[in-house]
Coordinates of C-alpha atoms in Angstrom, one line a residue:
M1 CA 129.1 115.7 112.5
F2 CA 126.3 115.4 109.8
R3 CA 128.2 112.7 107.6
I4 CA 128.5 110.2 110.6
G5 CA 126.1 107.1 110.1
V6 CA 125.8 108.0 106.3
V7 CA 126.8 104.6 105.0
C8 CA 125.1 102.7 108.1
G9 CA 121.7 104.6 107.6
F10 CA 121.9 104.0 103.7
L11 CA 122.6 100.3 104.3
M12 CA 119.7 100.1 106.8
L13 CA 117.5 101.6 103.9
V14 CA 118.4 99.2 101.2
I15 CA 118.6 95.3 101.5
S16 CA 120.9 93.3 99.8
D17 CA 119.2 92.8 96.2
G18 CA 118.9 96.5 95.9
S19 CA 115.2 97.1 96.7
M20 CA 113.8 99.2 99.5
A21 CA 113.1 97.5 102.8
E22 CA 109.4 96.2 103.5
P23 CA 106.9 98.9 103.6
S24 CA 105.8 99.5 107.1
A25 CA 103.9 102.0 109.2
E26 CA 106.9 102.9 110.9
R27 CA 108.5 104.2 107.9
G28 CA 105.3 105.7 106.9
S29 CA 105.1 107.5 110.3
Y30 CA 108.9 108.7 109.8
L31 CA 108.0 110.4 106.5
V32 CA 104.5 111.9 106.9
N33 CA 105.8 113.3 110.3
T34 CA 109.2 114.7 109.1
I35 CA 110.3 115.5 105.6
M36 CA 106.7 115.5 104.2
A37 CA 105.3 117.4 107.3
C38 CA 101.7 116.7 106.3
G39 CA 100.6 117.8 109.8
N40 CA 101.7 121.3 109.1
C41 CA 98.6 121.6 107.0
H42 CA 96.2 118.7 107.9
T43 CA 96.4 118.9 111.7
P44 CA 94.1 121.4 113.3
R45 CA 95.5 124.3 115.4
D46 CA 94.2 126.1 118.6
S47 CA 93.6 129.8 118.9
A48 CA 97.4 130.3 119.6
G49 CA 98.4 128.5 116.5
R50 CA 99.7 125.4 118.4
A51 CA 99.0 122.0 116.6
M52 CA 96.4 119.9 118.3
T53 CA 98.1 116.9 118.7
E54 CA 95.1 114.8 119.8
R55 CA 93.5 115.6 116.5
T56 CA 96.5 114.7 114.2
L57 CA 95.8 115.0 110.7
A58 CA 92.2 115.7 111.3
G59 CA 91.8 118.5 108.7
G60 CA 91.3 122.1 109.3
G61 CA 95.0 123.1 110.1
L62 CA 95.1 125.4 107.2
S63 CA 92.8 127.1 104.8
F64 CA 93.8 128.9 101.5
T65 CA 92.1 131.6 99.6
T66 CA 93.7 132.2 96.3
P67 CA 92.4 133.7 92.9
A68 CA 92.0 130.0 91.7
F69 CA 90.4 128.2 94.8
V70 CA 89.3 128.4 98.1
A71 CA 90.3 125.2 100.1
T72 CA 90.8 123.8 103.8
A73 CA 93.2 120.8 104.4
P74 CA 90.9 117.8 104.6
N75 CA 90.6 115.0 107.1
I76 CA 93.0 112.2 106.4
T77 CA 92.3 110.1 109.3
P78 CA 90.6 106.8 109.0
D79 CA 87.3 108.2 110.0
V80 CA 84.8 106.6 107.5
D81 CA 82.2 109.6 107.2
T82 CA 84.7 112.7 107.3
G83 CA 88.1 111.1 106.5
I84 CA 89.5 108.6 104.2
G85 CA 88.5 105.4 106.0
S86 CA 86.3 104.4 103.2
W87 CA 89.2 104.7 100.6
S88 CA 91.0 101.8 99.1
D89 CA 94.8 101.7 99.2
A90 CA 94.9 102.5 95.6
E91 CA 92.5 105.4 96.2
I92 CA 94.8 107.0 98.8
K93 CA 97.8 106.3 96.5
R94 CA 96.2 107.9 93.5
A95 CA 95.0 111.0 95.7
L96 CA 98.6 111.4 96.9
I97 CA 100.5 111.2 93.6
E98 CA 97.7 112.6 91.3
G99 CA 95.6 114.7 93.3
I100 CA 92.5 113.0 92.6
R101 CA 89.6 112.0 95.1
P102 CA 87.8 108.7 94.7
D103 CA 84.4 108.7 93.1
H104 CA 82.5 108.0 96.2
G105 CA 82.2 109.3 99.8
H106 CA 82.8 112.6 101.0
N107 CA 83.4 115.2 98.2
A108 CA 83.1 112.4 95.7
G109 CA 85.1 113.0 92.3
V110 CA 86.1 116.6 93.5
P111 CA 90.0 116.9 92.6
L112 CA 92.3 118.0 95.5
A113 CA 93.4 121.8 95.6
A114 CA 96.6 122.7 93.9
I115 CA 98.1 123.2 97.4
M116 CA 98.4 119.6 97.7
P117 CA 101.7 118.8 96.4
A118 CA 100.8 115.6 94.1
N119 CA 103.1 116.9 91.4
F120 CA 106.0 116.3 94.2
Y121 CA 104.6 113.1 95.8
R122 CA 104.6 111.6 92.1
G123 CA 108.4 110.8 92.9
L124 CA 107.5 108.4 95.8
L125 CA 109.2 105.0 95.5
P126 CA 106.3 102.4 95.7
D127 CA 107.6 100.8 99.0
D128 CA 107.3 104.3 100.7
L129 CA 104.0 105.1 99.1
D130 CA 102.8 101.8 100.6
S131 CA 104.3 102.7 103.9
I132 CA 102.5 106.1 104.1
V133 CA 99.1 104.2 103.4
A134 CA 100.0 101.7 106.3
Y135 CA 100.7 104.6 108.5
L136 CA 97.4 106.5 107.7
R137 CA 95.6 103.4 108.3
S138 CA 97.1 103.1 111.7
I139 CA 96.1 106.3 113.0
K140 CA 93.2 107.3 115.4
P141 CA 90.2 108.1 113.3
V142 CA 88.9 111.5 114.2
R143 CA 85.4 112.9 113.0
N144 CA 85.9 116.5 111.7
E145 CA 84.2 117.7 108.7
V146 CA 86.0 120.6 106.9
P147 CA 84.6 122.9 104.4
A148 CA 84.6 121.4 100.7
P149 CA 86.9 123.2 98.4
V150 CA 85.6 125.9 95.9
Y151 CA 87.2 126.3 92.6
K152 CA 87.2 129.3 90.5
L153 CA 89.8 127.8 87.9
P154 CA 90.7 124.5 86.7
V155 CA 93.0 122.8 89.4
H156 CA 96.7 123.4 87.9
R157 CA 99.8 121.9 89.2
D158 CA 103.2 122.6 87.5
P159 CA 105.2 119.2 87.0
Y160 CA 108.4 118.9 89.1
P161 CA 111.2 117.7 86.8
D162 CA 112.7 115.4 89.4
A163 CA 109.5 113.7 90.4
E164 CA 108.4 113.3 86.8
A165 CA 111.8 111.6 86.0
G166 CA 111.4 109.3 89.1
F167 CA 113.8 107.9 91.4
T168 CA 114.9 104.4 91.8
T169 CA 116.8 102.7 94.7
A170 CA 119.7 102.2 92.3
M171 CA 120.4 106.1 92.4
F172 CA 121.0 106.2 96.2
S173 CA 124.6 105.2 96.1
D174 CA 124.9 109.0 95.1
Q175 CA 124.4 111.2 98.3
V176 CA 123.1 114.0 96.1
K177 CA 120.4 111.9 94.6
R178 CA 119.3 110.6 98.0
G179 CA 118.9 114.5 99.0
A180 CA 117.1 115.1 96.0
Y181 CA 114.5 112.5 96.8
L182 CA 114.0 113.9 100.0
V183 CA 113.7 117.3 98.9
T184 CA 111.5 116.3 96.4
I185 CA 109.0 114.4 98.6
G186 CA 109.2 117.3 101.0
H187 CA 108.2 119.5 98.3
C188 CA 110.9 122.1 99.5
M189 CA 110.7 123.7 96.0
E190 CA 107.0 124.4 96.1
C191 CA 107.8 127.4 98.2
H192 CA 111.2 128.1 97.4
S193 CA 111.2 128.4 93.7
A194 CA 110.3 131.4 91.6
W195 CA 106.5 131.8 91.2
S196 CA 104.5 134.3 89.4
R197 CA 100.6 134.5 88.6
G198 CA 100.2 130.9 90.0
V199 CA 102.7 129.4 87.9
S200 CA 105.8 127.9 89.5
D201 CA 109.2 128.2 87.7
F202 CA 111.4 125.0 88.3
T203 CA 113.4 125.6 85.2
T204 CA 115.0 129.0 85.5
G205 CA 114.1 129.8 89.1
L206 CA 114.6 126.6 91.0
G207 CA 115.5 127.5 94.6
R208 CA 115.3 131.2 93.9
G209 CA 112.8 132.1 96.6
G210 CA 110.7 135.2 96.6
R211 CA 107.2 133.7 96.8
A212 CA 105.1 135.6 99.6
F213 CA 103.0 133.7 102.2
P214 CA 100.4 135.5 104.3
P215 CA 100.7 135.2 107.9
R216 CA 98.8 132.3 109.7
P217 CA 95.7 132.5 112.0
G218 CA 96.8 133.4 115.4
T219 CA 99.8 135.7 114.3
P220 CA 99.4 139.3 115.5
D221 CA 97.6 141.6 113.1
G222 CA 99.9 143.7 111.1
S223 CA 102.6 140.9 110.8
P224 CA 104.4 140.8 107.2
D225 CA 104.1 138.1 105.0
S226 CA 106.7 135.5 105.0
I227 CA 108.9 135.4 102.2
A228 CA 110.5 132.2 100.8
A229 CA 114.2 132.5 101.0
N230 CA 116.7 131.5 98.1
I231 CA 118.2 128.4 98.9
T232 CA 120.5 128.0 95.9
S233 CA 124.2 127.5 96.1
D234 CA 124.7 131.4 95.5
S235 CA 127.0 132.6 97.8
T236 CA 125.5 136.0 98.5
A237 CA 121.8 135.6 97.6
G238 CA 121.7 131.9 98.5
I239 CA 123.1 129.5 101.2
G240 CA 126.3 128.9 99.5
A241 CA 128.5 130.6 102.1
W242 CA 126.6 128.9 104.9
T243 CA 128.1 126.0 106.7
D244 CA 126.6 122.5 107.0
Q245 CA 125.6 123.1 110.7
E246 CA 124.1 126.4 109.8
I247 CA 121.8 125.0 107.0
V248 CA 120.7 122.0 109.4
R249 CA 120.0 124.6 112.2
A250 CA 117.7 126.5 109.7
V251 CA 116.0 123.5 108.6
T252 CA 115.4 121.9 112.0
Q253 CA 115.1 124.9 114.2
G254 CA 114.2 128.0 112.0
I255 CA 117.1 129.6 112.7
A256 CA 118.9 131.8 110.0
R257 CA 122.7 132.2 109.5
D258 CA 122.3 135.8 111.0
G259 CA 120.4 134.4 114.0
H260 CA 116.9 135.7 113.0
A261 CA 114.1 133.4 113.1
L262 CA 112.4 131.9 110.3
K263 CA 108.6 132.2 109.8
P264 CA 105.7 129.5 109.0
P265 CA 104.9 127.9 106.6
M266 CA 108.4 126.5 107.1
A267 CA 107.7 123.3 108.8
F268 CA 111.0 123.1 110.9
G269 CA 109.2 121.6 113.7
Y270 CA 108.6 118.7 111.7
Y271 CA 112.0 118.6 110.1
A272 CA 113.8 118.4 113.5
G273 CA 112.8 114.7 113.4
L274 CA 115.0 114.0 110.5
T275 CA 117.7 111.8 110.9
E276 CA 121.3 113.1 110.8
T277 CA 121.8 110.9 107.7
D278 CA 119.0 112.3 105.9
L279 CA 119.9 116.0 107.0
A280 CA 123.5 115.3 105.4
D281 CA 121.8 114.2 102.2
I282 CA 119.7 117.2 102.1
V283 CA 122.6 119.6 102.7
A284 CA 124.6 117.7 100.0
Y285 CA 121.7 118.1 97.4
L286 CA 121.4 122.0 98.3
R287 CA 124.9 122.4 97.7
A288 CA 124.4 121.0 94.0
V289 CA 121.6 123.6 93.2
P290 CA 122.9 125.7 90.6
P291 CA 123.4 129.4 92.1
L292 CA 120.8 132.0 91.4
Q293 CA 120.6 135.5 92.5

C-alpha cells in the first residue's frame, strides 16, 4: 500500500537534469508543517495544550529548562520587531543550519539554544532550504515577544553523521537514502538515540531510545516522563517485527503496535501530513537502522 506512487513521487521531486524542482513556498510549507514539525515547538499552545493555529510559529510553544540553558522557542514569523522579518535570506539559512542569529535585531548575536536541531538541518538540500525561507516569508506576521534564552554553559550540538556527510539528489534513486534524508531533517534521532549528560550517541546508540522528556504544560499533574522508544530494526527491543502499516500508524497517529498511545514530544499530528511516498521511504530507512538492544 505504502509503496504505491513511490516512483511517480520521486519523478515529481526530481527534474530531468537531476536537480531538485524549483524552490517554492509550497514545498517549504510541506517540509515545515510535516517532517520538520517546526510548529511542535514554535507555535503557542492554549491552557489545554492545543496548538493556537491563528498564531502559527509565533513562538512560545515550548520552553526548556536544562542544566545548560533555559530557552523558549522563538517567534519565527515575519514580524519585524519580535520575529525574523528583519533577517535576510542568508541570515535565516544560517540560523537554520548553524544555529546562529544575526548581529542585529531581537537578541542580536545570541546563539540559538541547542534544542534547535541545526546539526540535523545542516543536511538540508539547498533548494529545500530556499523553499523553507520562501514559506517563512509568506506566513502571517504575528507580534509576540518571548523571553531571551539564558545560557549556563556554552551551546553544544553533537554532529549528526548523515547531515555532516550531506545529501545530493543523485543519491535519491535509493529509497533508503531518501528515507535517511527525511529522518535527518526530521531530526528523529535527536530524541531516539542514546543520550547521557547532554551528549547524544549517534555512533553506537543510533535509534536505541531511552531519552526521557518531562510532561508538557497542560498535562495532568503526576504524569510520567515520556521515554523515547527504540526504533532500530531489532525484532524485540525495536521495531524490526512491526509491519510497515504498524510503523506508519505509529508515526502518523501516535499508536504503538500493541495499541497504546504514544506521548509528546512525538509530533505525529504533523507527520500525519506526510505523503505515502515519503512514509514508505522513512519505513525503508528504519528497516536499515542496525539492531540495538
